[in-house]
Every structure is written in C-alpha cells, then in structure tokens.
Amino acid sequence: MKNTIITFMLLLSCSIFGQIYNPVKWTTTVEKTADKEYILKAQAVIQSGWHLYGQYMEEGGPSPTAFTFKNTRKKFELIGKTTEDKGHETVDKIFDMKIKYFEDKAVFTQKIKFTSDEISNIAAEVQFMVCDDSNCLPPSSEELSFKIPNAKKLASADETVVVAKGDSVQTAENTVAKTQEKAIVNHTKKNESRGLISIFIIAFLSGFAALLTPCVFPMIPMTVSYFTKQSKTKAAGIRNALIYAFSIVIIYVLLGSIVTAVFGADSLNALSTNVWFNLIFFVLLVVFACSFLGAFEIMLPNSLANKVDSQADRGGLIGIFFMALALAIVSFSCTGPIVGTLLVEAASKGGIAPIVGMLGFSIAIALPFSLFAAFPGWLNALPKSGGWLNTVKVVLGFLELALAFKFLSNADLVLQLHWLEREVFLTIWIAVFGVLALYLFGKITLPHDSPLNHISVGRLTFGLLVLSFTIYLIPGLFGAPLKLISGFPPPMHYSESPDGFGSSKNSGETKTTLPEGAEFGPQNIITFHDYQKGMEFARKAGKPVLLDFTGYACVNCRKMEELVWSDSKVLSVLKNDIVLISLYVDDKKELPENEQYISETTGKKIKTIGNKWSDLQIKTYKANAQPFYVIVDHNSASLTEPSAYNPDIENYYNWLNTGIRNFKK
C-alpha cells in the first residue's frame, strides 16, 4: 500500500522537465508438459517506440535481460537455459558489437522439473534494460510469480536465488519507480519512415545512374522511336510507351517482392548483421566493382534473352511487357551490379525496404521512356553515346568497391578482430577515391576506355570534388571525427589510437595535473564520478556544475558524447566554463554496508553506486531516463531546466550558455 501511494505521488509531481517511465509490463503463464514437468513463460509487453535487450550480450554492451528462479529448498531443477524469441539483431556502432533486442513484445521460456512431490508456485526475478530513440532507462528488476496448476504450497518469498542465464550475462538491480507514463511520440515508426524514404531516394538516384551506362542509355532513343513509328497515332505511341514504362516498374518491384518473400521481411535485417552474410556481401560487391571496372561482364544466358525477345514480337500488352523484360535482361551487365547493391543495402533495413528500393530504381529507369514518348523533340537534346558512358560505369565501379568495405567492417566489428580498425578503413577509402580522382583526371585508363584527348569541364569538376573528398578523409587518420561520413567507418574508439595521435589523454605530464577524484572522460573532458569531490572542485574553481546522469550501457549517451560534445563550441564550454560530474546509474559497484539504505521514493534497497545515482535522479528531478543533464550551482540548485537527448548542437550549446549566464548573475 505504501509503495502504491508513493508511486501515485510521483506521478502527480512529475514536471514538464522530467518523466518517470515504465515501458515494460510482465505477465506469466505455466504449461504442463509431463508429470512434474512444466514450461514457465514470461511475456514482456513493450510500449511502442521502446525496445528490450536480449539475454546474451558481450561484456561492455547494454545490460542484458536475466532471469533468476528462487529455489532454496531444491524443489525443482532447471532443464536447459532460458530461451527467447527471435527478435532483431543489429551491429551497434556505439558499442562495437552485435546486439539483440525486442520490440512490442518478447516471450522468454524456461523448462523445469519438480524433484519432490511438493508442487508449489515459483517465484522469480527478471532484470532488464530498455531504450527508445531518445532515452535509456537504468537496468530494472521485476518480481515474477508463476502459478503452478493445483500447487500444494506457495513458494517462500525469502528464498535465495539460483541464476539461470548465459555466462556473459551481467545481473543488475535498480531503483526505478514502478510507474507508467504513456509515450508521447513514437520515435521508432518515425525513423522507419525516414529510413524507407532515404532508401527510395538513393534507389531513385541509382536508377538515373544506371540510365547513364552503355547498356541502357542507347536504348532510350531506339525504344521511343519504335513506339512513335509503329503506333498509328501520337496518342497511341504515348500510351504504349507508358505501358512499357509501367511494365519496367512491375518487373523490378516484383524482384524486390521476391527477395522479401524468400528471406522474409523480418529476417532480412538479421541476415544483414550476420558475419557470414556480411562477408558474402563484401565479396559480391567486389565482384560487381570488378565488372564495372572492365575485368569481365556479368550477363544472363543468351538463350533466356532470345526467348524473351521472341515473345516481344507478339504485340499488344503482352508483347510490350516482354519488351520491357528484354530491356532488363539485355542491360543486366550494367544494371545487375546496381540492383544487387541496392538489394543488399535495403536488406540491412529489413521490412519492405527491398520493394521500396526497386520501386525507386524502376521509376527512374522508366521515367525517360514516358517523357521522351510524350515529347519526341526532346530526343534531339540528348547527348550522343560515346566514351563518357563507360566513364560513368567505371565511377560506379569505384563506388561499389568503397561500399564493399562497409560490409567487411561490419563483420570485423561483430567478431571484434580489430583487423579493419578506423585507420585501416580510412586508408582503403583514401586509396580508392584517390585512384578515382586520378582516373577522372585522365592519369589512369582502363580496358574499355576510349582515347582521351582532353578532359571535359564536367569531368574535371567531378574529379575536383572527388579529390576534395579524398583530402577531407586524411585528417581522420589522426583523430578527426569526419561527420560527413558518420556511420560508414568504424567508430572513433575502434582504432589503433582511440584518442587521436598526440592526445593529451596519452600524455603522462598532463595526467599529473588532474584534480583529485577526476579523470579524463569523453572527448578528454576532465570528469568527476564522485558527486562531493566534483562539487568541492567547482566551488574552488568558481564554475557551475553539469550533472550528467548517464550509463555505461546507454546508447544515446554515447551518441551525445560523440556527435554533440565533439563540436568545437560545445567542447570548449565543457572543458573551460563548467565542471562535469558524470553519474553512472548502472555502476554495479556495491556501496559499503553502512551507506546502503531504503529509497524514500521507491521503497527499494539502494545497494550499488548506480542505484544511488538513479535514486537521486528520481527523487530530485522526477526522471529516470538517460541521458539527463542538469546545470546546478554550488548548492545543487538548478540554473535552467534539465535537458535530455538533444542532437541539435546549436540548441544544446545555447542551453549550456543559459545555465552559465544564470550562474554568473
């Protein structure tokens, strides 16, 4: 009753600046399979926009889900490990590892067998962590009860714990209040929508690139002329060209649908994070690149092309459809690598991304046939076919080669081999784009190139852009963040020199100047983990304090540190104008016995350092999500409203300065 009243009061006292979240609800069921044998099922219903992590996670990543079953008197035994649903897998670039998570719901199953005649209900505890696109909650725990049919005796509530989980699973406790607040914005669905739009746009642009290849471009005037000459009226010619264009769209969308159907919409994402599939994608893209560079041609069997071409002579709608199919087959040596790359990239998004990708690609291919059929005079404005078409093909080959190493990097990150660290990856990209620049300037020629007497203005301009991009990559070898290509190379800390060459963090001379209790944190900012020592230093320095409620396993905390704190303006403020105290709510170090206490807000025992900081956040700011930032004075009074996850650099910079100005008043 006491906890219920406290929970209700917490909900009433939540301000606009803080929120208590409880996005997961647990239910249990029991199924009897044989005499004294049962299957225990725990189902997590996850609020829309949030995700729950799986049981088996490498050390250093998000806190995994873990189950414990209370069995002091050894009345039952566990049969095998606790199993879980398929879920989703992805390579997390912040933690440098493959992680598994669940959305909407997750079911965990444990088989047991009673070893005595005393059949009783079973008490258990689940420890878990959840995040959405803006917040991560500290590791939480929930008491579970499995009601055994016709149980003779209830399980004792004070039984000790027998752990049933993988070797790498880390248990955790927390002080998160068991309250519920409806999510206002469904971040996940918004991101999925943006992801599909970006796939469509990339595919659409790729379709235009495919148009400018030697296999497709010459077909435009030939095909349009055929429709305009064979049709009795202009309207009939336009109609037939539109049907032809629509047939192209159907063919490629059908291809995307087949890929989705064969592999399954949900399994495509899982395939994209699998080591072997990433290696296969790498080899596949290298083969495509070599084909574009002129080493060989990828072609479908001539017999297939002849059969389809014979069907195109039938006339009518069927004949037009087979003409479109003939175009797809004949141009496969140029479009095949692009289509293959698009399907591979779309597979990493999962869902209907392959269908959306093929829709964008096919519309770009089909559009010119419709437009030139409607306006035949435009054909005169088309540039003539020539060596420039092969140049486009070669450029695409270099781009395919660069993209291939993204997939090799994914495999290396999952296996943690450190073979393709950030410097190696960037060196390869510098070499690839550097050679491309030399090719565009005419210093290198390839097998199918025509003699180059001069360089056109367009080729020179594009060559300068590629050269500029190559030069831009070079500082990345020395620790520059390279935000333009964020997400492609391995993260900053997956590197031979994580802090950059010549970093002050590697300097023993600078380390001796650190204040007592401080250390170098993210971006080499002097950071305190002890609240009192940080406050004491702030008083002596005459600076305000930034309380950073964070977590070792908080994805969005790392994003803020890498993308926002790295900005020169923000970094200058954090290093010079403010004292940073980072309080890790998932720090599992136990407090001394005399410092442990029962939380006034949640009624739970505070045992660890992380529990203590989480309880402070809930009690003082009525919030339990991370990252959570508060600027305070030396009396712990807030100087401005708190801030949560905020990737807007300018907004975050202004927020910091507002707090500092209020401190100086």
Short mmCIF file of C-alpha atoms in Angstrom, two decimals, residues 86 89 259 262-264 266-279 281 347-348:
data_model
loop_
_atom_site.label_atom_id
_atom_site.label_comp_id
_atom_site.label_asym_id
_atom_site.label_seq_id
_atom_site.Cartn_x
_atom_site.Cartn_y
_atom_site.Cartn_z
CA LYS A 86 13.91 -14.45 -32.41
CA GLU A 89 19.81 -8.21 -34.37
CA VAL A 259 13.64 -11.13 -52.31
CA VAL A 262 12.12 -15.62 -49.97
CA PHE A 263 14.05 -14.32 -47.00
CA GLY A 264 11.16 -12.87 -45.01
CA ASP A 266 11.92 -9.61 -40.58
CA SER A 267 14.82 -11.94 -41.34
CA LEU A 268 16.49 -9.62 -43.87
CA ASN A 269 17.71 -7.37 -41.07
CA ALA A 270 19.03 -10.35 -39.15
CA LEU A 271 20.84 -11.57 -42.27
CA SER A 272 22.48 -8.19 -42.72
CA THR A 273 24.07 -8.39 -39.26
CA ASN A 274 25.27 -11.97 -39.70
CA VAL A 275 29.05 -12.28 -40.09
CA TRP A 276 28.91 -14.71 -43.00
CA PHE A 277 26.33 -12.71 -44.93
CA ASN A 278 28.38 -9.54 -44.47
CA LEU A 279 31.39 -11.39 -45.86
CA PHE A 281 28.02 -9.15 -49.46
CA ALA A 347 18.29 -5.85 -46.73
CA SER A 348 20.11 -4.10 -43.90
#
